[in-house]
mmCIF file of C-alpha atoms in Angstrom:
data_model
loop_
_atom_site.group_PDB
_atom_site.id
_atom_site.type_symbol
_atom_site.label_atom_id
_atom_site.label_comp_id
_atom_site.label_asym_id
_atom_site.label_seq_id
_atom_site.Cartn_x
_atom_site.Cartn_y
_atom_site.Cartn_z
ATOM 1 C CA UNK A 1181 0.000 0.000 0.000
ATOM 2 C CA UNK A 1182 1.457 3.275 -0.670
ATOM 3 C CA UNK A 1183 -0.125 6.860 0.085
ATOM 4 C CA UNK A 1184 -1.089 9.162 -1.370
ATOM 5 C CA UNK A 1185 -1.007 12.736 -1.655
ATOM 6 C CA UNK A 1186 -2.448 15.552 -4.020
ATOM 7 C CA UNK A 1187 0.899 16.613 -5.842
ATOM 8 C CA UNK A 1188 0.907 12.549 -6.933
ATOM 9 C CA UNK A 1189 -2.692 12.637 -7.951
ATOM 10 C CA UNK A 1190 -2.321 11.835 -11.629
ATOM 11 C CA UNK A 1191 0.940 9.832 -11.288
ATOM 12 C CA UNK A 1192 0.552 6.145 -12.639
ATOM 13 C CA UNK A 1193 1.202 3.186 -10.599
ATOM 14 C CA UNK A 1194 1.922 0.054 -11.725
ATOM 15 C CA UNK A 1195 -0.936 -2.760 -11.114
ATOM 16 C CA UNK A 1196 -0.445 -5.683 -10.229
ATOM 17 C CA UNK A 1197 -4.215 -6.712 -10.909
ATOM 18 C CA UNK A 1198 -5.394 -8.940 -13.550
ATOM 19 C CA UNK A 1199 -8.286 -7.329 -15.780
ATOM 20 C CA UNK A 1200 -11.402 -9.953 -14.359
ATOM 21 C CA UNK A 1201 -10.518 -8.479 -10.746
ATOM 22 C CA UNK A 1202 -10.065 -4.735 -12.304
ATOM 23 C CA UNK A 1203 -13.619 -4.712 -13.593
ATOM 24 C CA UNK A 1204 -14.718 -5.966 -10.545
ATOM 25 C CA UNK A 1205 -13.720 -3.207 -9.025
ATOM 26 C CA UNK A 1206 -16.389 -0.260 -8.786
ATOM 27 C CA UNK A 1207 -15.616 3.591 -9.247
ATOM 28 C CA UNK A 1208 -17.237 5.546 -6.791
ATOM 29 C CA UNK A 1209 -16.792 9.412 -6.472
ATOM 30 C CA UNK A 1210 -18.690 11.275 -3.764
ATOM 31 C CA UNK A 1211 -19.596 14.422 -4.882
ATOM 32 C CA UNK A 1212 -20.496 17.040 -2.439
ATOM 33 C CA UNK A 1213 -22.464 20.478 -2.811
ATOM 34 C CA UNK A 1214 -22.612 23.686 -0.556
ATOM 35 C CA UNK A 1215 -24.324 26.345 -1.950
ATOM 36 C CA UNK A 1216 -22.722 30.111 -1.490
ATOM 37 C CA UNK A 1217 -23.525 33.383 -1.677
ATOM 38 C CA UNK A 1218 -24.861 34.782 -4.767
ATOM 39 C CA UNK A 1219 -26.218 31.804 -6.384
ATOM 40 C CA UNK A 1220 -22.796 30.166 -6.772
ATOM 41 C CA UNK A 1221 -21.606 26.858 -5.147
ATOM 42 C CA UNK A 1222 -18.484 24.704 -3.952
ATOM 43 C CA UNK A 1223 -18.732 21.752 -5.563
ATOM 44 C CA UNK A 1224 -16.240 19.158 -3.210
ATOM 45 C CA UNK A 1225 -15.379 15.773 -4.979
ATOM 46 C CA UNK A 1226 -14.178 13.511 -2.493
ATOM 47 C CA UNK A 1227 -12.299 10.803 -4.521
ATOM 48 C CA UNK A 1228 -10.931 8.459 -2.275
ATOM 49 C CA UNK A 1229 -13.150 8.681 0.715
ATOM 50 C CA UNK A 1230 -15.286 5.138 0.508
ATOM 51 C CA UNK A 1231 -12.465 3.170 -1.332
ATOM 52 C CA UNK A 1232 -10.610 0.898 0.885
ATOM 53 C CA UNK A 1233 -6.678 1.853 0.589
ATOM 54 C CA UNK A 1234 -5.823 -1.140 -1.245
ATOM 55 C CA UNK A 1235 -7.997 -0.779 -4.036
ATOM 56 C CA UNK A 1236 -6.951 3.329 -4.332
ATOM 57 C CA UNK A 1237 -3.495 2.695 -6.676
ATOM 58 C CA UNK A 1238 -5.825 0.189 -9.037
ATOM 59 C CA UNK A 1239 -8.244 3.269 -9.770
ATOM 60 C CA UNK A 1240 -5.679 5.765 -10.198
ATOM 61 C CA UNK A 1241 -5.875 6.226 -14.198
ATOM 62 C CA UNK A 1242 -9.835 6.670 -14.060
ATOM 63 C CA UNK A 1243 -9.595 9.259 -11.265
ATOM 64 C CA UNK A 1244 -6.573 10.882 -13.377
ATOM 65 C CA UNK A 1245 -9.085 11.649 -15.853
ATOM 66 C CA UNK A 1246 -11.887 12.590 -13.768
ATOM 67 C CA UNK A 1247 -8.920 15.843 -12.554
ATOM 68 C CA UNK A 1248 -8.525 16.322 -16.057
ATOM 69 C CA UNK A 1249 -11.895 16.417 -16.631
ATOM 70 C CA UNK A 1250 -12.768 19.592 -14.025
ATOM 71 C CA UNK A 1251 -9.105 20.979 -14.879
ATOM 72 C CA UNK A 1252 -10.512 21.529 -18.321
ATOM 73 C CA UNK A 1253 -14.069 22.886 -17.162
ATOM 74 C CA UNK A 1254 -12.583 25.314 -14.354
ATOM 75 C CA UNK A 1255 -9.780 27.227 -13.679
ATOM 76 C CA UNK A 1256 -11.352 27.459 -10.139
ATOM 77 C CA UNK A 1257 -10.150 24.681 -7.934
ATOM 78 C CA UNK A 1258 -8.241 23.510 -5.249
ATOM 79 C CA UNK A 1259 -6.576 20.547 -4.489
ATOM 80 C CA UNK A 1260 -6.713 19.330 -0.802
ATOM 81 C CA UNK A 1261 -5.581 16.354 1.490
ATOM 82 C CA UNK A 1262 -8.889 16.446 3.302
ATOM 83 C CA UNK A 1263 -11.919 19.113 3.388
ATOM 84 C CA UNK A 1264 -13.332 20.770 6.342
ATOM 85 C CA UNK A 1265 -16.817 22.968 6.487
ATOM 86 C CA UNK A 1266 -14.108 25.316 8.305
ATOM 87 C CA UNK A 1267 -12.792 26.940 5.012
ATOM 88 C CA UNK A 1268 -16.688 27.153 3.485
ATOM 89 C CA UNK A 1269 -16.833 30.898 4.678
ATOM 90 C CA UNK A 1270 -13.535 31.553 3.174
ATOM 91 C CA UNK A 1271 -14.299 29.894 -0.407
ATOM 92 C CA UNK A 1272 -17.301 32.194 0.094
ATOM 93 C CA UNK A 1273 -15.243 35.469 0.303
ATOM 94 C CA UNK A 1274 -12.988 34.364 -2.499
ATOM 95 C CA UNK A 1275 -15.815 32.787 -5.239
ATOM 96 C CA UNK A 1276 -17.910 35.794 -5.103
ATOM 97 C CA UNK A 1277 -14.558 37.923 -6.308
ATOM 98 C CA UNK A 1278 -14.810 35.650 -9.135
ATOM 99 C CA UNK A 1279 -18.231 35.176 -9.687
ATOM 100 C CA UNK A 1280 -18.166 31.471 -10.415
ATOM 101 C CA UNK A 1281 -18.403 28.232 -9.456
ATOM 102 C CA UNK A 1282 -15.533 27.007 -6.934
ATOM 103 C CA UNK A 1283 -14.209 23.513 -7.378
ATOM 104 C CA UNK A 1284 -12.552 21.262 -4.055
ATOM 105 C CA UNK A 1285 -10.626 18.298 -5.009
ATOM 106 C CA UNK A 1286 -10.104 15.926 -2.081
ATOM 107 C CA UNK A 1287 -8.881 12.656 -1.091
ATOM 108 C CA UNK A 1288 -10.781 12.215 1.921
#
């Protein structure tokens, strides 16, 4: 098991799965949203947060592309280890300076 942090998000692992057992395993992405001021939101994706850490390097590639994915959409996100309702008053302050959705990539 090795872990992992947000700078090695889209890194590829080697897998040491064969392909029956891969497509037995199921994607799941927890997606998460607060509504802010102004008719905007924080949209949190929690990607690793039901997954049990030995199944996490498997799924790497298709979570790669789901980063991609919102990297493309948004230049409004952040990248974090874990999210706390703490900063939700912050994001506020900042996302109505740029009048847009906000975007919170997590692990947990």
């Amino acid at each position: 098991m090795v872990k992992r942090h947000f700078h090695e998000i889209l890194k590829q692992r080697k897998r040491y799965l064969c392909s029956e057992c891969l497509r037995s395993i199921t994607l799941k992405l927890w997606q998460e949203t607060v509504p802010l001021d102004n008719g905007y939101n924080l949209i949190i994706y929690h990607l690793y947060d039901y997954l049990p850490n030995q199944i996490i390097d498997y799924l790497c590639d298709e979570y790669s592309q789901i980063v991609i994915a919102i990297m493309r959409k948004t230049n409004n996100f952040f990248f974090m280890d874990q999210f706390s309702l703490e900063l939700v008053d912050y994001i506020n302050k900042f996302t109505s300076s740029l009048r847009d959705n906000f975007y919170i990539i997590a692990l947990k």
